[in-house]
Coordinates of C-alpha atoms in Angstrom, one line a residue:
X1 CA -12.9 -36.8 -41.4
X2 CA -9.7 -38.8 -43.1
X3 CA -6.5 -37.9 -41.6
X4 CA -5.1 -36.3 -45.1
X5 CA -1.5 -38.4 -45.4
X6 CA 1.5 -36.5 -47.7
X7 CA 4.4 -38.2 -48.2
X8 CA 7.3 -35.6 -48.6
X9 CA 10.6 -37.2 -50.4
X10 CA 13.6 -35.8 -50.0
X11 CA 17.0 -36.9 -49.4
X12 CA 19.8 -36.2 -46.6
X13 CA 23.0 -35.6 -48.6
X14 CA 22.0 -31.7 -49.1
X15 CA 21.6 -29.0 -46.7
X16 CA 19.1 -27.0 -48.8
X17 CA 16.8 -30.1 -49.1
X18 CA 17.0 -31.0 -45.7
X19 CA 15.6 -27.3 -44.8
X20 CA 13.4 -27.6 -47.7
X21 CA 11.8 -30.9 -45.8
X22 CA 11.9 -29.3 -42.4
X23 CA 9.8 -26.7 -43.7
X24 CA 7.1 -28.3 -45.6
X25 CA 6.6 -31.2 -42.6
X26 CA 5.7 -28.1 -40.7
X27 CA 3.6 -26.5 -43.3
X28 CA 1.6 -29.7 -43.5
X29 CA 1.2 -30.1 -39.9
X30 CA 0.1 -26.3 -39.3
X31 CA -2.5 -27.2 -41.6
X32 CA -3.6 -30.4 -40.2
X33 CA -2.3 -32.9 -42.6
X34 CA -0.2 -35.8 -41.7
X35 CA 3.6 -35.9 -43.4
X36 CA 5.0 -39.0 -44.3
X37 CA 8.1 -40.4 -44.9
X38 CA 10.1 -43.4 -46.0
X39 CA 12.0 -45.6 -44.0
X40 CA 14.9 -44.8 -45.6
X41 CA 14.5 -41.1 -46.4
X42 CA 13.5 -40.6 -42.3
X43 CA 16.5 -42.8 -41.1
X44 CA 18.8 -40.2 -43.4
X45 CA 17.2 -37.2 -42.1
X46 CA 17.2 -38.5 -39.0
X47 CA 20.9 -39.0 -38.8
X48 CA 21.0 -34.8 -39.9
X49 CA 18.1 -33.6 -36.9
X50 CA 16.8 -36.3 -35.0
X51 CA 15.2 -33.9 -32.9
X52 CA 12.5 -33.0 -36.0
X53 CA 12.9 -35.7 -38.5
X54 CA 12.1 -39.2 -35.3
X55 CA 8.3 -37.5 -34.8
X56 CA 7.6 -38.6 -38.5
X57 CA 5.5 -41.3 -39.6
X58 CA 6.2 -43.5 -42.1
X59 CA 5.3 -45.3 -45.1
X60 CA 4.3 -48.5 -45.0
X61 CA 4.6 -48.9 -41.1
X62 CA 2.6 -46.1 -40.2
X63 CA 0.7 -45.7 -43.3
X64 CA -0.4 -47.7 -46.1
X65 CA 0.7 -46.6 -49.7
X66 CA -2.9 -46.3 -50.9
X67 CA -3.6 -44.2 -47.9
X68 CA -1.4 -41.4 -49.1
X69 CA -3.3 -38.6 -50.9
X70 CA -0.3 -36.9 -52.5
X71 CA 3.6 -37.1 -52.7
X72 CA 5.9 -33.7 -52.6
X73 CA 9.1 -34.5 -53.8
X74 CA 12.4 -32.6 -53.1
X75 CA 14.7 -32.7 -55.8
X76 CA 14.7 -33.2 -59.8
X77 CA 13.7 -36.2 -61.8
X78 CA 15.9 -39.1 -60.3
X79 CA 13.9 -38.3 -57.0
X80 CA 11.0 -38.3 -58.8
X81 CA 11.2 -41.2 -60.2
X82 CA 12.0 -42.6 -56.5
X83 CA 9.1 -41.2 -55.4
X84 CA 6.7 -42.6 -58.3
X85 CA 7.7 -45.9 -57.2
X86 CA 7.6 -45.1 -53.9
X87 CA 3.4 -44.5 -54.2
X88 CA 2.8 -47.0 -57.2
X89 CA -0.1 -49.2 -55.1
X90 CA -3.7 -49.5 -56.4
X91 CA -5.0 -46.0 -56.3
X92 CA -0.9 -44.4 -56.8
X93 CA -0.9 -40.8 -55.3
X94 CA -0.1 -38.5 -57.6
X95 CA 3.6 -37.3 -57.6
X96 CA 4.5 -32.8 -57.2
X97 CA 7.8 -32.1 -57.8
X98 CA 9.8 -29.3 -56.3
X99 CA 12.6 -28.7 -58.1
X100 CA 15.7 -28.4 -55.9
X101 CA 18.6 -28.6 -58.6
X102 CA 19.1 -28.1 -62.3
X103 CA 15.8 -27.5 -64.3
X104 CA 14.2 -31.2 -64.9
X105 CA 11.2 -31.6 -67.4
X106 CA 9.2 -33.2 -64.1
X107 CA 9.8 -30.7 -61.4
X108 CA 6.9 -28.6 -61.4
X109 CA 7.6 -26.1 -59.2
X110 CA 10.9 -24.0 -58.1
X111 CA 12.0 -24.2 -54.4
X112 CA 10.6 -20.2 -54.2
X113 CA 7.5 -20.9 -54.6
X114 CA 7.3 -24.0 -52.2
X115 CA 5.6 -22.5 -49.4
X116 CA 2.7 -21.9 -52.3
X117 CA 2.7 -25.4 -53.4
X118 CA 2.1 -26.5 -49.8
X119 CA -1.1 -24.6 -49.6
X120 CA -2.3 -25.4 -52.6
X121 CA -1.5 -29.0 -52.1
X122 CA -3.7 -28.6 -49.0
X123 CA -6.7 -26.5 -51.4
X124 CA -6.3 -29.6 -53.9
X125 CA -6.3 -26.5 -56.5
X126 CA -4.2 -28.6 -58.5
X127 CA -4.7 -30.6 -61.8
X128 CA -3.7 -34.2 -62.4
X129 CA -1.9 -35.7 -65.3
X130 CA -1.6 -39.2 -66.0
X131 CA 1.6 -40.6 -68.2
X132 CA 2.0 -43.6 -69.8
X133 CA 3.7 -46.1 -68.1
X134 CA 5.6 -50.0 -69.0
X135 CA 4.4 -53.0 -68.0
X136 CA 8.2 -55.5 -67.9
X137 CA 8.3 -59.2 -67.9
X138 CA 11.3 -61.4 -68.3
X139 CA 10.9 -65.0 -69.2
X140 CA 13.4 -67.4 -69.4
X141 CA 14.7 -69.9 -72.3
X142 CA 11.4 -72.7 -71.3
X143 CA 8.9 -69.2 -71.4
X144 CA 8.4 -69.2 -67.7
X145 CA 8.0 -65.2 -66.2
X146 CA 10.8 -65.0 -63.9
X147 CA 10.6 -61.3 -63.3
X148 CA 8.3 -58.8 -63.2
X149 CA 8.5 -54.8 -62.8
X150 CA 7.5 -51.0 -64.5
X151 CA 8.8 -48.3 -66.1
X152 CA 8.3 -44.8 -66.4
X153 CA 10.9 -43.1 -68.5
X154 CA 12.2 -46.5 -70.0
X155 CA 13.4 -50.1 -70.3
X156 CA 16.8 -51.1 -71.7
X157 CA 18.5 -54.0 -72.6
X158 CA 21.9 -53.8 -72.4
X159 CA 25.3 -55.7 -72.7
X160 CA 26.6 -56.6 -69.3
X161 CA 30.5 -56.6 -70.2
X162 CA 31.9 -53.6 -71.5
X163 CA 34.0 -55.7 -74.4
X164 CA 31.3 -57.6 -76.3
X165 CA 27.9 -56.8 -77.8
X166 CA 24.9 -58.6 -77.4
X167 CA 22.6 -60.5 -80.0
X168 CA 18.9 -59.5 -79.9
X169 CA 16.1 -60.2 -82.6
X170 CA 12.8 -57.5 -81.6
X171 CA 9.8 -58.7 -81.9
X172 CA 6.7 -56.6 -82.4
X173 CA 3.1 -57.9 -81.5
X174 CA 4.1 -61.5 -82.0
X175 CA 5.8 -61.0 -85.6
X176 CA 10.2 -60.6 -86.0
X177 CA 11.5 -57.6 -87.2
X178 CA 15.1 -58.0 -87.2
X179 CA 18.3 -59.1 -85.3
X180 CA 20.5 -57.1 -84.1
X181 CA 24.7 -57.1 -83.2
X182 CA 24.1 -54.2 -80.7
X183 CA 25.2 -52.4 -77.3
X184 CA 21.6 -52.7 -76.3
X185 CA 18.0 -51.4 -77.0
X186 CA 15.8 -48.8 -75.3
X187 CA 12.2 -49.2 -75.2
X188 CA 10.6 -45.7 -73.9
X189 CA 7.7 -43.6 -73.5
X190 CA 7.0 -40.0 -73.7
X191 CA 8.1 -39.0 -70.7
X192 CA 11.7 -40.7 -71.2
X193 CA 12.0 -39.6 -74.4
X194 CA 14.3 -36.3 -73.1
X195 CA 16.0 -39.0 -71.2
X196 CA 17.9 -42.2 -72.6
X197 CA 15.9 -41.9 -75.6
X198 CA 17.6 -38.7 -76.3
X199 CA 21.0 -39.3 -75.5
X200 CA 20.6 -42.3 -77.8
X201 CA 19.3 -40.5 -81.0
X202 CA 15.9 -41.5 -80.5
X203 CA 13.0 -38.7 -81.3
X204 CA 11.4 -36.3 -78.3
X205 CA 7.5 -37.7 -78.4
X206 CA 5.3 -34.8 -77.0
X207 CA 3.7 -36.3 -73.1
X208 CA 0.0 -35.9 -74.8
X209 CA 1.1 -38.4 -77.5
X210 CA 0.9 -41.6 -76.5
X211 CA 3.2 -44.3 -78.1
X212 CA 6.0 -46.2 -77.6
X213 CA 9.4 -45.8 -79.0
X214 CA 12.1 -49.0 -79.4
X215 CA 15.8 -47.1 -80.1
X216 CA 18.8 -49.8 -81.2
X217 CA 22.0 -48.7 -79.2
X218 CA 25.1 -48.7 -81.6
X219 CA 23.7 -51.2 -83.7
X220 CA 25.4 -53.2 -86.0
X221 CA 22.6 -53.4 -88.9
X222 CA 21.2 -51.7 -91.7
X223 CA 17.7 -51.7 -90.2
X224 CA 18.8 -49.9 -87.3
X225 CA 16.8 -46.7 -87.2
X226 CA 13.9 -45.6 -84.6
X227 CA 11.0 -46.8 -84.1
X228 CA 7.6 -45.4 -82.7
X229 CA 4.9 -48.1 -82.0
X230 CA 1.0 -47.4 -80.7
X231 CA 0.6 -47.3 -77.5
X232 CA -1.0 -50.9 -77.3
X233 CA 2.1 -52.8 -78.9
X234 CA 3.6 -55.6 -77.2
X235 CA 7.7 -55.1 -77.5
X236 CA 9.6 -58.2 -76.9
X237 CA 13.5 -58.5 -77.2
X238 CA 15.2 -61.6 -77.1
X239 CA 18.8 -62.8 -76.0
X240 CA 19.6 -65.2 -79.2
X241 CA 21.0 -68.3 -77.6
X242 CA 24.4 -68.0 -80.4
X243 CA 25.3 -64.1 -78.5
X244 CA 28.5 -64.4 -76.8
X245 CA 27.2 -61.8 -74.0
X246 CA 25.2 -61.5 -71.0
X247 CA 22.8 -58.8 -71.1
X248 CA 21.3 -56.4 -68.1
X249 CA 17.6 -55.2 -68.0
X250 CA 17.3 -51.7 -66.5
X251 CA 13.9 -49.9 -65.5
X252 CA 14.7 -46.4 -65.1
X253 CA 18.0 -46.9 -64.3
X254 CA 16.8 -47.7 -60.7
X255 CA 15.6 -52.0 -60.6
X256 CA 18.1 -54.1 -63.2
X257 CA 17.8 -58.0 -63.9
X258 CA 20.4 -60.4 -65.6
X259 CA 19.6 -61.9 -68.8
X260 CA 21.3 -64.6 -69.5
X261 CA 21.4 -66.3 -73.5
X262 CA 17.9 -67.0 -74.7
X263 CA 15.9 -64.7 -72.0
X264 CA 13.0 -62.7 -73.1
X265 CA 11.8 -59.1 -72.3
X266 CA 8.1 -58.3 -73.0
X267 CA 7.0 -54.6 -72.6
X268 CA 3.9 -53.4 -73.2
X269 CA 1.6 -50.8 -71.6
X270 CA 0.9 -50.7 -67.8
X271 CA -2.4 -50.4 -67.0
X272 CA -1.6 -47.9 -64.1
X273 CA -0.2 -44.8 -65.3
X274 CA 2.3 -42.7 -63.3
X275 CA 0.1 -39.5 -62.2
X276 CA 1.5 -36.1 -62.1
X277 CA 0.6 -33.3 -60.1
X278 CA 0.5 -29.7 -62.1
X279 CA -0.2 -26.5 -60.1
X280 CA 1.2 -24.2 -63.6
X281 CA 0.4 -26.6 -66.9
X282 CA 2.8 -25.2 -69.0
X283 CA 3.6 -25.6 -73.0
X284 CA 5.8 -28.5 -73.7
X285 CA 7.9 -26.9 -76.0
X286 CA 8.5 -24.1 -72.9
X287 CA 9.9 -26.3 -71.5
X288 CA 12.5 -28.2 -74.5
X289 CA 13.5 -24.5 -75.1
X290 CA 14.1 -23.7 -71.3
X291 CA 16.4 -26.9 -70.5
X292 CA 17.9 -26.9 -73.5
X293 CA 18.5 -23.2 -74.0
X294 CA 17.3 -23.6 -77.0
X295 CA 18.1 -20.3 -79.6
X296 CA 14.5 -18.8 -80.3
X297 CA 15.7 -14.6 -80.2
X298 CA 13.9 -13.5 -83.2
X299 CA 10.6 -15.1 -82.9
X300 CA 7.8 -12.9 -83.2
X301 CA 4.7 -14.7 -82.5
X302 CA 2.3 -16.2 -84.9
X303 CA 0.6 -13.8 -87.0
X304 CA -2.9 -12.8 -86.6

């Protein structure tokens, strides 16, 4: 039989999680799977209780990424996100979130039912859902592909320097739309559009929908609303040689790259999807209304 590898993410800089981490490594041992951890993650924790933490394997040295059956993750979106890029390989593991701070629209689970999780982790008696993900490239002025990465929430050109806006024409499958004086545009999917996207005016897109949405960041244009593209449009947004600035490609605020005057940035959808692990599907709009708080007193159900 397969030794059954879980990575478990979690962080050093809280004592909660650290206990939280202790406790499912022991879980998944008592039940005969293997726990797995980062470099980094084990070095932190191991700097906390290097008594428990030095017995773990880790990723890459001890185990392959596409070796791992699952990822538990410790923590609310940001380590989420850490974690999907974490297991992105060939066959990426699909990622369970155990919500250890405020509520985040990944978490799955709160930390009071994490013993549960564990065991049902180890029943597989859970469902997997897959989210569209970005495909990046950035090319340089002569069109060669100088850097490559992925999304999940979103990808955002920005100005670099605080003072001065950046010059950008969009470009949507291969035809100009417009050019833009601008702070920077954000290209997102579903799943970011409760992040960036919605801090930036940009519309909340259902996770079952699948498109693409391009958001101009303080624009200075009359054509500066919105958009939401299929899910098969190419996005490209170039650095007009005559801007003044230096722009900054972000990837879920976690892998950045400098774009100089007359770089382009080509998203379009990844062919690997980031997979989600859901022990309780719930209603999206549950979940708008509870992180929001939204005001629904009054409502009294659909009629018959």
């Amino acid at each position: 039989m397969n030794e059954r590898n879980i990575l478990v993410v979690a962080h050093a800089g809280r004592d909660d999680t650290v206990a939280a981490a202790r406790r499912v490594i022991e879980l998944l041992r008592s039940a005969g799977a293997r726990p797995v951890l980062s470099v980094d993650d084990r070095a932190e924790l191991c700097a906390v209780d290097g008594d428990f933490f030095s017995s773990v394997d880790t990723l890459i040295d001890d185990v392959a990424v596409d070796d791992l059956e699952l990822a538990i993750v410790l923590g609310g979106d940001g380590t989420i996100l850490r974690a999907a890029e974490l297991v992105r390989g060939t066959h990426s593991a699909p990622v369970l979130g155990i919500n250890m701070g405020h509520v985040g629209f990944l978490a799955e689970i709160e930390r009071d039912a994490m013993d549960e999780a564990v065991e049902r982790v180890i029943a597989r008696d859970y469902v997997v859902e897959e989210r569209l993900a970005l495909a990046v490239r950035v090319k340089d002025a002569a069109g060669k592909v100088v850097y490559e990465t992925w999304a999940l929430n979103e990808a955002t050109v920005e100005k670099a320097s605080r003072e001065r806006m950046i010059e950008v024409v969009v470009e949507i499958d291969g035809r100009p739309l417009s050019s833009y004086g601008c702070d920077g545009m954000v290209i997102s999917t579903p799943t970011g559009s409760t992040a960036y996207n919605f801090s930036a005016g940009g519309p909340v897109i259902w996770p079952t929908v699948e498109a693409i949405a391009v958001i101009p960041l303080s624009a200075h244009a009359l054509f500066a609303r919105p958009l939401v593209l299929g899910p098969e449009t190419s996005v490209a947004i170039e650095m007009l040689e005559r801007t003044t600035g230096t722009g900054i490609l972000w990837c879920d605020g976690r892998r950045s790259h400098e774009l100089p005057p007359g770089a382009r940035v080509v998203v379009r959808r990844s062919s690997r999807p980031v997979r989600l692990a859901r022990l309780h599907p719930t209603e999206f709009t549950d979940r708008l209304v509870r992180k929001f708080q939204l005001p629904v007193a009054g409502w009294r159900g659909a009629s018959a």
